[in-house]
């Protein structure tokens, strides 16, 4: 079968012909129908990210995967061939170590993928594979940031910095949980317009000299209850801290690899603000989102920027890397 394999030592992605994997005990094999291309795939290729637990030097990329059940190993019960499913983006071992699919073991940029049974999640018949595959990670990471880390409550004033991929979903999800107003903060005009279509009540340019006044006006002078940094850059953190409300919290969902500075502790303490680190999501978040999609509360149709054949994975990576067309998600189809 065809597979997009990362050779870690020399950081090259190669489209290769490999054997179809056999499901072992406790595993399900799926025929892949769609697999997302994430910025972290780009970072694995450019060397910014390195697999922590990969045995050997080569891995099939792809942690956002959906398809149909194809075969199962011994002692696996309750699955039907042809059943529509998505795969969780990773699995936890007994000691709690998290192994990421397509990073620490073979993922879904391939015609077939095997998965531990408890990481296979059934999806509704009317949820397209392209939309289902991005739920783990691209949608579940912002969902976990909104609901768990940020603990966003209905009626709270919120803003999202960086509405490219994950941040665009954050805007949609904040709308879903009843936050108001939802403010998108983004330098690219096209992305601001798209955020408005996805449900942002206002979209601001962070470079606008009237930025702070605009936020205060939109929030009745209060400032933000929750600010989300999906851009992962220092100026965003600095700006967000200037517009936090009393008991406001800043959720860091993007990674900058830089120190985070609080300009002065006195307003931070006096207003009892908080800085919260966020990473990834749990399996329950993916299940909640599938349930919301089943109940038609979540429409991801606008998130699929383009679909490319699996053989064009390198082209997809190039487009994500250069942000050509400012995609929310590009999808590979075997
Ligand atoms: Zn990802």
mmCIF file of C-alpha atoms and ligand atoms in Angstrom:
data_model
loop_
_atom_site.group_PDB
_atom_site.id
_atom_site.type_symbol
_atom_site.label_atom_id
_atom_site.label_comp_id
_atom_site.label_asym_id
_atom_site.label_seq_id
_atom_site.Cartn_x
_atom_site.Cartn_y
_atom_site.Cartn_z
ATOM 1 C CA UNK A 1 0.000 0.000 0.000
ATOM 2 C CA UNK A 2 1.008 3.641 -0.404
ATOM 3 C CA UNK A 3 2.173 5.444 2.770
ATOM 4 C CA UNK A 4 3.657 8.857 3.563
ATOM 5 C CA UNK A 5 6.701 7.995 5.690
ATOM 6 C CA UNK A 6 8.871 10.404 7.630
ATOM 7 C CA UNK A 7 12.541 9.441 7.833
ATOM 8 C CA UNK A 8 13.429 11.132 11.084
ATOM 9 C CA UNK A 9 17.236 11.188 10.834
ATOM 10 C CA UNK A 10 17.305 13.090 7.540
ATOM 11 C CA UNK A 11 13.854 14.715 7.972
ATOM 12 C CA UNK A 12 12.439 13.673 4.626
ATOM 13 C CA UNK A 13 8.882 12.679 3.795
ATOM 14 C CA UNK A 14 8.814 9.864 1.228
ATOM 15 C CA UNK A 15 5.827 8.314 -0.477
ATOM 16 C CA UNK A 16 6.625 4.607 -0.242
ATOM 17 C CA UNK A 17 5.065 1.269 -0.921
ATOM 18 C CA UNK A 18 4.818 -0.748 2.314
ATOM 19 C CA UNK A 19 3.019 -3.919 3.422
ATOM 20 C CA UNK A 20 -0.583 -3.617 4.586
ATOM 21 C CA UNK A 21 -0.366 -3.887 8.416
ATOM 22 C CA UNK A 22 -1.955 -6.935 10.080
ATOM 23 C CA UNK A 23 -4.079 -6.137 13.149
ATOM 24 C CA UNK A 24 -2.632 -7.734 16.267
ATOM 25 C CA UNK A 25 -4.464 -8.824 19.400
ATOM 26 C CA UNK A 26 -6.693 -5.975 20.590
ATOM 27 C CA UNK A 27 -6.314 -3.998 17.354
ATOM 28 C CA UNK A 28 -8.679 -2.923 14.590
ATOM 29 C CA UNK A 29 -7.520 -2.277 11.036
ATOM 30 C CA UNK A 30 -9.265 0.497 9.140
ATOM 31 C CA UNK A 31 -9.260 1.377 5.462
ATOM 32 C CA UNK A 32 -8.400 5.062 5.571
ATOM 33 C CA UNK A 33 -10.879 7.378 3.825
ATOM 34 C CA UNK A 34 -9.500 10.731 4.979
ATOM 35 C CA UNK A 35 -6.512 12.034 6.935
ATOM 36 C CA UNK A 36 -5.820 15.614 8.013
ATOM 37 C CA UNK A 37 -2.587 17.542 7.478
ATOM 38 C CA UNK A 38 -1.646 19.410 10.646
ATOM 39 C CA UNK A 39 0.956 22.079 11.320
ATOM 40 C CA UNK A 40 2.627 19.609 13.673
ATOM 41 C CA UNK A 41 3.208 17.307 10.668
ATOM 42 C CA UNK A 42 5.067 20.213 9.067
ATOM 43 C CA UNK A 43 7.031 20.652 12.309
ATOM 44 C CA UNK A 44 7.952 16.957 12.369
ATOM 45 C CA UNK A 45 9.331 17.289 8.856
ATOM 46 C CA UNK A 46 11.186 20.573 9.459
ATOM 47 C CA UNK A 47 12.717 19.292 12.703
ATOM 48 C CA UNK A 48 10.932 21.605 15.173
ATOM 49 C CA UNK A 49 9.236 18.503 16.630
ATOM 50 C CA UNK A 50 10.835 15.112 17.260
ATOM 51 C CA UNK A 51 9.033 11.858 18.144
ATOM 52 C CA UNK A 52 9.702 10.998 21.800
ATOM 53 C CA UNK A 53 8.855 7.299 21.820
ATOM 54 C CA UNK A 54 9.301 6.137 18.224
ATOM 55 C CA UNK A 55 11.137 2.820 18.032
ATOM 56 C CA UNK A 56 13.370 3.055 14.979
ATOM 57 C CA UNK A 57 13.748 5.931 12.589
ATOM 58 C CA UNK A 58 10.760 5.822 10.203
ATOM 59 C CA UNK A 59 7.077 6.509 10.857
ATOM 60 C CA UNK A 60 3.935 6.867 8.738
ATOM 61 C CA UNK A 61 2.591 10.361 9.506
ATOM 62 C CA UNK A 62 -1.054 11.265 10.183
ATOM 63 C CA UNK A 63 -2.783 11.697 13.566
ATOM 64 C CA UNK A 64 -6.154 12.872 12.183
ATOM 65 C CA UNK A 65 -7.702 9.784 10.614
ATOM 66 C CA UNK A 66 -11.155 8.470 9.634
ATOM 67 C CA UNK A 67 -12.228 5.449 7.608
ATOM 68 C CA UNK A 68 -14.077 2.161 7.730
ATOM 69 C CA UNK A 69 -13.402 -0.941 9.809
ATOM 70 C CA UNK A 70 -11.671 -3.508 7.643
ATOM 71 C CA UNK A 71 -10.292 -6.323 9.863
ATOM 72 C CA UNK A 72 -9.610 -7.064 13.525
ATOM 73 C CA UNK A 73 -7.152 -9.004 15.634
ATOM 74 C CA UNK A 74 -7.919 -11.839 18.057
ATOM 75 C CA UNK A 75 -10.233 -11.090 20.978
ATOM 76 C CA UNK A 76 -11.677 -7.953 19.326
ATOM 77 C CA UNK A 77 -15.471 -7.978 19.317
ATOM 78 C CA UNK A 78 -18.366 -5.706 18.511
ATOM 79 C CA UNK A 79 -17.139 -4.192 15.240
ATOM 80 C CA UNK A 80 -18.621 -4.698 11.784
ATOM 81 C CA UNK A 81 -16.561 -4.557 8.592
ATOM 82 C CA UNK A 82 -17.502 -1.345 6.793
ATOM 83 C CA UNK A 83 -18.424 0.460 10.019
ATOM 84 C CA UNK A 84 -17.578 4.175 9.829
ATOM 85 C CA UNK A 85 -15.093 5.327 12.452
ATOM 86 C CA UNK A 86 -12.483 7.890 13.385
ATOM 87 C CA UNK A 87 -9.285 7.231 15.303
ATOM 88 C CA UNK A 88 -8.203 9.020 18.464
ATOM 89 C CA UNK A 89 -4.949 10.920 17.898
ATOM 90 C CA UNK A 90 -3.038 8.746 20.329
ATOM 91 C CA UNK A 91 -3.165 6.201 23.098
ATOM 92 C CA UNK A 92 -2.143 6.044 26.744
ATOM 93 C CA UNK A 93 -0.335 3.059 28.207
ATOM 94 C CA UNK A 94 -0.876 1.668 31.727
ATOM 95 C CA UNK A 95 1.683 4.023 33.219
ATOM 96 C CA UNK A 96 -0.042 7.048 31.655
ATOM 97 C CA UNK A 97 2.497 7.752 28.927
ATOM 98 C CA UNK A 98 0.774 9.171 25.838
ATOM 99 C CA UNK A 99 1.896 7.848 22.471
ATOM 100 C CA UNK A 100 0.811 10.010 19.536
ATOM 101 C CA UNK A 101 -0.450 8.371 16.355
ATOM 102 C CA UNK A 102 1.593 9.265 13.314
ATOM 103 C CA UNK A 103 4.435 10.419 15.585
ATOM 104 C CA UNK A 104 5.360 7.623 17.991
ATOM 105 C CA UNK A 105 3.769 4.860 15.894
ATOM 106 C CA UNK A 106 2.401 4.555 12.350
ATOM 107 C CA UNK A 107 -0.487 6.883 11.510
ATOM 108 C CA UNK A 108 -3.019 7.385 8.766
ATOM 109 C CA UNK A 109 -1.244 8.887 5.752
ATOM 110 C CA UNK A 110 -1.697 5.454 4.212
ATOM 111 C CA UNK A 111 -4.310 3.233 2.634
ATOM 112 C CA UNK A 112 -4.709 1.217 5.865
ATOM 113 C CA UNK A 113 -3.982 1.883 9.529
ATOM 114 C CA UNK A 114 -4.169 -0.262 12.654
ATOM 115 C CA UNK A 115 -5.427 1.131 15.968
ATOM 116 C CA UNK A 116 -5.877 -0.165 19.494
ATOM 117 C CA UNK A 117 -9.559 -1.016 19.847
ATOM 118 C CA UNK A 118 -10.237 1.592 22.543
ATOM 119 C CA UNK A 119 -8.984 4.372 20.229
ATOM 120 C CA UNK A 120 -11.602 3.637 17.542
ATOM 121 C CA UNK A 121 -14.727 5.836 17.741
ATOM 122 C CA UNK A 122 -17.889 5.161 15.674
ATOM 123 C CA UNK A 123 -19.195 8.156 13.697
ATOM 124 C CA UNK A 124 -22.671 8.910 12.274
ATOM 125 C CA UNK A 125 -23.471 7.905 8.685
ATOM 126 C CA UNK A 126 -24.076 11.500 7.632
ATOM 127 C CA UNK A 127 -20.782 12.872 8.950
ATOM 128 C CA UNK A 128 -18.376 13.034 5.984
ATOM 129 C CA UNK A 129 -14.980 11.345 6.560
ATOM 130 C CA UNK A 130 -13.177 14.601 5.714
ATOM 131 C CA UNK A 131 -14.957 16.346 8.591
ATOM 132 C CA UNK A 132 -14.756 13.398 10.994
ATOM 133 C CA UNK A 133 -10.998 12.978 10.648
ATOM 134 C CA UNK A 134 -10.213 16.481 11.900
ATOM 135 C CA UNK A 135 -12.238 16.140 15.121
ATOM 136 C CA UNK A 136 -9.300 14.614 17.024
ATOM 137 C CA UNK A 137 -6.796 17.437 17.440
ATOM 138 C CA UNK A 138 -7.997 20.252 15.119
ATOM 139 C CA UNK A 139 -11.400 20.499 16.834
ATOM 140 C CA UNK A 140 -10.845 18.635 20.123
ATOM 141 C CA UNK A 141 -7.816 20.729 21.155
ATOM 142 C CA UNK A 142 -9.782 24.012 21.055
ATOM 143 C CA UNK A 143 -12.825 22.241 22.571
ATOM 144 C CA UNK A 144 -10.746 21.122 25.547
ATOM 145 C CA UNK A 145 -9.235 24.624 25.827
ATOM 146 C CA UNK A 146 -12.704 26.222 25.818
ATOM 147 C CA UNK A 147 -14.526 23.792 28.096
ATOM 148 C CA UNK A 148 -11.849 22.392 30.427
ATOM 149 C CA UNK A 149 -8.803 24.628 30.671
ATOM 150 C CA UNK A 150 -10.657 27.930 30.165
ATOM 151 C CA UNK A 151 -13.862 26.695 31.870
ATOM 152 C CA UNK A 152 -15.813 29.130 29.683
ATOM 153 C CA UNK A 153 -19.311 29.823 30.975
ATOM 154 C CA UNK A 154 -22.337 31.101 29.041
ATOM 155 C CA UNK A 155 -22.377 34.885 28.762
ATOM 156 C CA UNK A 156 -18.657 35.315 29.347
ATOM 157 C CA UNK A 157 -16.769 37.727 27.103
ATOM 158 C CA UNK A 158 -14.014 35.960 25.166
ATOM 159 C CA UNK A 159 -11.446 36.585 22.462
ATOM 160 C CA UNK A 160 -9.386 34.269 20.270
ATOM 161 C CA UNK A 161 -5.985 35.394 18.980
ATOM 162 C CA UNK A 162 -5.072 33.597 15.739
ATOM 163 C CA UNK A 163 -8.064 32.290 13.802
ATOM 164 C CA UNK A 164 -6.196 30.162 11.253
ATOM 165 C CA UNK A 165 -6.773 26.442 11.897
ATOM 166 C CA UNK A 166 -7.488 25.627 15.554
ATOM 167 C CA UNK A 167 -8.521 29.188 16.408
ATOM 168 C CA UNK A 168 -11.252 29.189 13.742
ATOM 169 C CA UNK A 169 -12.741 26.152 15.478
ATOM 170 C CA UNK A 170 -12.395 27.882 18.856
ATOM 171 C CA UNK A 171 -14.590 30.726 17.556
ATOM 172 C CA UNK A 172 -17.287 28.236 16.490
ATOM 173 C CA UNK A 173 -17.096 26.311 19.767
ATOM 174 C CA UNK A 174 -17.220 29.435 21.946
ATOM 175 C CA UNK A 175 -20.363 30.425 20.114
ATOM 176 C CA UNK A 176 -21.729 26.928 20.796
ATOM 177 C CA UNK A 177 -21.152 27.158 24.558
ATOM 178 C CA UNK A 178 -22.854 30.549 24.707
ATOM 179 C CA UNK A 179 -19.892 32.862 25.268
ATOM 180 C CA UNK A 180 -20.648 36.445 24.277
ATOM 181 C CA UNK A 181 -19.262 38.472 22.776
ATOM 182 C CA UNK A 182 -16.840 36.238 20.838
ATOM 183 C CA UNK A 183 -14.059 38.435 19.464
ATOM 184 C CA UNK A 184 -11.601 37.221 16.813
ATOM 185 C CA UNK A 185 -8.172 38.886 16.821
ATOM 186 C CA UNK A 186 -6.220 38.327 13.648
ATOM 187 C CA UNK A 187 -3.898 40.348 11.388
ATOM 188 C CA UNK A 188 -5.114 38.726 8.130
ATOM 189 C CA UNK A 189 -8.239 40.421 6.777
ATOM 190 C CA UNK A 190 -9.457 37.273 4.988
ATOM 191 C CA UNK A 191 -9.201 35.233 8.193
ATOM 192 C CA UNK A 192 -11.057 37.965 10.103
ATOM 193 C CA UNK A 193 -13.895 37.820 7.545
ATOM 194 C CA UNK A 194 -14.019 34.038 7.816
ATOM 195 C CA UNK A 195 -14.146 34.224 11.630
ATOM 196 C CA UNK A 196 -17.167 36.507 11.345
ATOM 197 C CA UNK A 197 -18.894 33.973 9.107
ATOM 198 C CA UNK A 198 -18.065 31.237 11.667
ATOM 199 C CA UNK A 199 -19.785 33.187 14.428
ATOM 200 C CA UNK A 200 -17.450 35.850 15.803
ATOM 201 C CA UNK A 201 -19.402 38.916 16.971
ATOM 202 C CA UNK A 202 -16.463 41.151 16.090
ATOM 203 C CA UNK A 203 -13.106 40.693 14.380
ATOM 204 C CA UNK A 204 -10.233 43.022 15.300
ATOM 205 C CA UNK A 205 -6.800 43.687 13.856
ATOM 206 C CA UNK A 206 -4.272 43.425 16.735
ATOM 207 C CA UNK A 207 -2.220 46.235 15.156
ATOM 208 C CA UNK A 208 -5.139 48.677 15.319
ATOM 209 C CA UNK A 209 -4.136 51.513 17.726
ATOM 210 C CA UNK A 210 -7.715 51.541 19.033
ATOM 211 C CA UNK A 211 -7.590 47.805 19.844
ATOM 212 C CA UNK A 212 -7.875 48.055 23.621
ATOM 213 C CA UNK A 213 -10.688 50.615 23.472
ATOM 214 C CA UNK A 214 -12.551 48.414 20.991
ATOM 215 C CA UNK A 215 -12.360 45.407 23.332
ATOM 216 C CA UNK A 216 -13.537 47.494 26.280
ATOM 217 C CA UNK A 217 -16.403 48.878 24.261
ATOM 218 C CA UNK A 218 -17.463 45.409 23.073
ATOM 219 C CA UNK A 219 -17.416 44.097 26.653
ATOM 220 C CA UNK A 220 -19.217 46.990 28.343
ATOM 221 C CA UNK A 221 -15.970 48.238 29.862
ATOM 222 C CA UNK A 222 -15.259 44.940 31.646
ATOM 223 C CA UNK A 223 -12.608 43.347 29.498
ATOM 224 C CA UNK A 224 -12.298 39.665 28.666
ATOM 225 C CA UNK A 225 -13.291 36.827 30.953
ATOM 226 C CA UNK A 226 -11.271 34.399 28.855
ATOM 227 C CA UNK A 227 -8.555 35.154 26.287
ATOM 228 C CA UNK A 228 -7.245 32.320 24.093
ATOM 229 C CA UNK A 229 -3.833 32.462 22.462
ATOM 230 C CA UNK A 230 -3.871 30.134 19.461
ATOM 231 C CA UNK A 231 -1.079 32.071 17.739
ATOM 232 C CA UNK A 232 1.646 31.101 20.191
ATOM 233 C CA UNK A 233 3.613 34.334 20.004
ATOM 234 C CA UNK A 234 4.870 36.705 22.725
ATOM 235 C CA UNK A 235 3.116 39.911 21.512
ATOM 236 C CA UNK A 236 -0.247 38.100 21.756
ATOM 237 C CA UNK A 237 0.316 37.220 25.412
ATOM 238 C CA UNK A 238 1.373 40.792 26.209
ATOM 239 C CA UNK A 239 -1.652 42.257 24.431
ATOM 240 C CA UNK A 240 -4.132 39.766 25.909
ATOM 241 C CA UNK A 241 -3.002 40.544 29.474
ATOM 242 C CA UNK A 242 -3.872 44.231 28.925
ATOM 243 C CA UNK A 243 -7.541 43.472 28.205
ATOM 244 C CA UNK A 244 -8.353 40.823 30.844
ATOM 245 C CA UNK A 245 -11.321 41.395 33.147
ATOM 246 C CA UNK A 246 -11.434 40.868 36.893
ATOM 247 C CA UNK A 247 -10.900 37.103 37.375
ATOM 248 C CA UNK A 248 -10.033 36.921 33.684
ATOM 249 C CA UNK A 249 -7.864 34.059 32.496
ATOM 250 C CA UNK A 250 -5.463 33.781 29.612
ATOM 251 C CA UNK A 251 -5.281 30.299 28.066
ATOM 252 C CA UNK A 252 -2.037 29.536 26.252
ATOM 253 C CA UNK A 253 -2.939 27.063 23.517
ATOM 254 C CA UNK A 254 -0.130 27.954 21.114
ATOM 255 C CA UNK A 255 3.492 27.157 21.930
ATOM 256 C CA UNK A 256 6.140 29.856 21.470
ATOM 257 C CA UNK A 257 9.061 28.257 23.342
ATOM 258 C CA UNK A 258 9.604 31.652 24.989
ATOM 259 C CA UNK A 259 9.292 33.102 28.501
ATOM 260 C CA UNK A 260 5.832 34.413 29.405
ATOM 261 C CA UNK A 261 6.024 37.801 31.112
ATOM 262 C CA UNK A 262 3.437 39.452 33.340
ATOM 263 C CA UNK A 263 4.270 43.166 33.042
ATOM 264 C CA UNK A 264 3.174 43.951 36.604
ATOM 265 C CA UNK A 265 1.910 41.663 39.333
ATOM 266 C CA UNK A 266 -0.212 44.340 41.018
ATOM 267 C CA UNK A 267 -3.141 44.472 38.548
ATOM 268 C CA UNK A 268 -2.687 40.718 37.952
ATOM 269 C CA UNK A 269 -3.024 39.989 41.667
ATOM 270 C CA UNK A 270 -5.555 42.698 42.408
ATOM 271 C CA UNK A 271 -7.887 41.511 39.654
ATOM 272 C CA UNK A 272 -7.185 37.854 40.563
ATOM 273 C CA UNK A 273 -6.294 36.896 37.029
ATOM 274 C CA UNK A 274 -4.867 33.593 35.853
ATOM 275 C CA UNK A 275 -2.520 32.267 33.229
ATOM 276 C CA UNK A 276 -3.338 28.706 32.135
ATOM 277 C CA UNK A 277 -1.308 26.305 30.030
ATOM 278 C CA UNK A 278 -3.188 24.100 27.590
ATOM 279 C CA UNK A 279 -2.202 21.071 25.564
ATOM 280 C CA UNK A 280 -4.177 18.636 23.381
ATOM 281 C CA UNK A 281 -7.361 16.946 24.552
ATOM 282 C CA UNK A 282 -8.651 13.736 26.124
ATOM 283 C CA UNK A 283 -10.626 10.973 24.440
ATOM 284 C CA UNK A 284 -13.828 12.217 26.118
ATOM 285 C CA UNK A 285 -13.555 15.530 24.227
ATOM 286 C CA UNK A 286 -13.523 13.687 20.903
ATOM 287 C CA UNK A 287 -16.560 11.651 21.965
ATOM 288 C CA UNK A 288 -18.429 14.814 23.007
ATOM 289 C CA UNK A 289 -17.744 16.397 19.612
ATOM 290 C CA UNK A 290 -18.908 13.319 17.699
ATOM 291 C CA UNK A 291 -22.083 13.441 19.764
ATOM 292 C CA UNK A 292 -22.546 17.155 18.980
ATOM 293 C CA UNK A 293 -22.026 16.434 15.268
ATOM 294 C CA UNK A 294 -24.574 13.608 15.471
ATOM 295 C CA UNK A 295 -27.065 16.040 16.988
ATOM 296 C CA UNK A 296 -26.338 18.642 14.310
ATOM 297 C CA UNK A 297 -24.908 21.172 16.748
ATOM 298 C CA UNK A 298 -21.553 21.253 15.006
ATOM 299 C CA UNK A 299 -21.037 22.001 11.335
ATOM 300 C CA UNK A 300 -17.464 21.456 10.175
ATOM 301 C CA UNK A 301 -18.179 21.808 6.457
ATOM 302 C CA UNK A 302 -16.392 25.183 6.272
ATOM 303 C CA UNK A 303 -13.239 23.666 7.779
ATOM 304 C CA UNK A 304 -12.275 21.536 4.806
ATOM 305 C CA UNK A 305 -10.174 23.896 2.720
ATOM 306 C CA UNK A 306 -9.178 21.294 0.121
ATOM 307 C CA UNK A 307 -8.926 17.529 -0.467
ATOM 308 C CA UNK A 308 -5.828 16.074 -2.174
ATOM 309 C CA UNK A 309 -4.937 12.519 -3.169
ATOM 310 C CA UNK A 310 -2.622 10.776 -0.658
ATOM 311 C CA UNK A 311 0.111 10.715 -3.312
ATOM 312 C CA UNK A 312 0.227 14.521 -3.127
ATOM 313 C CA UNK A 313 1.059 14.641 0.585
ATOM 314 C CA UNK A 314 4.240 16.626 -0.071
ATOM 315 C CA UNK A 315 2.240 19.290 -1.920
ATOM 316 C CA UNK A 316 -0.253 19.433 0.978
ATOM 317 C CA UNK A 317 2.602 19.857 3.462
ATOM 318 C CA UNK A 318 4.034 22.652 1.333
ATOM 319 C CA UNK A 319 0.682 24.456 1.304
ATOM 320 C CA UNK A 320 0.252 24.154 5.072
ATOM 321 C CA UNK A 321 3.827 25.342 5.598
ATOM 322 C CA UNK A 322 3.439 28.425 3.363
ATOM 323 C CA UNK A 323 -0.171 28.960 4.573
ATOM 324 C CA UNK A 324 -1.141 29.203 0.882
ATOM 325 C CA UNK A 325 -4.821 30.188 0.767
ATOM 326 C CA UNK A 326 -4.840 30.333 4.611
ATOM 327 C CA UNK A 327 -6.334 26.833 4.940
ATOM 328 C CA UNK A 328 -8.231 25.647 8.038
ATOM 329 C CA UNK A 329 -7.539 22.022 7.111
ATOM 330 C CA UNK A 330 -6.219 20.172 4.064
ATOM 331 C CA UNK A 331 -7.281 16.550 3.765
ATOM 332 C CA UNK A 332 -5.535 13.598 2.119
ATOM 333 C CA UNK A 333 -7.627 10.855 0.521
ATOM 334 C CA UNK A 334 -6.018 7.507 -0.293
HETATM 335 ZN ZN1 LIG B 1 -2.150 18.049 14.975
#
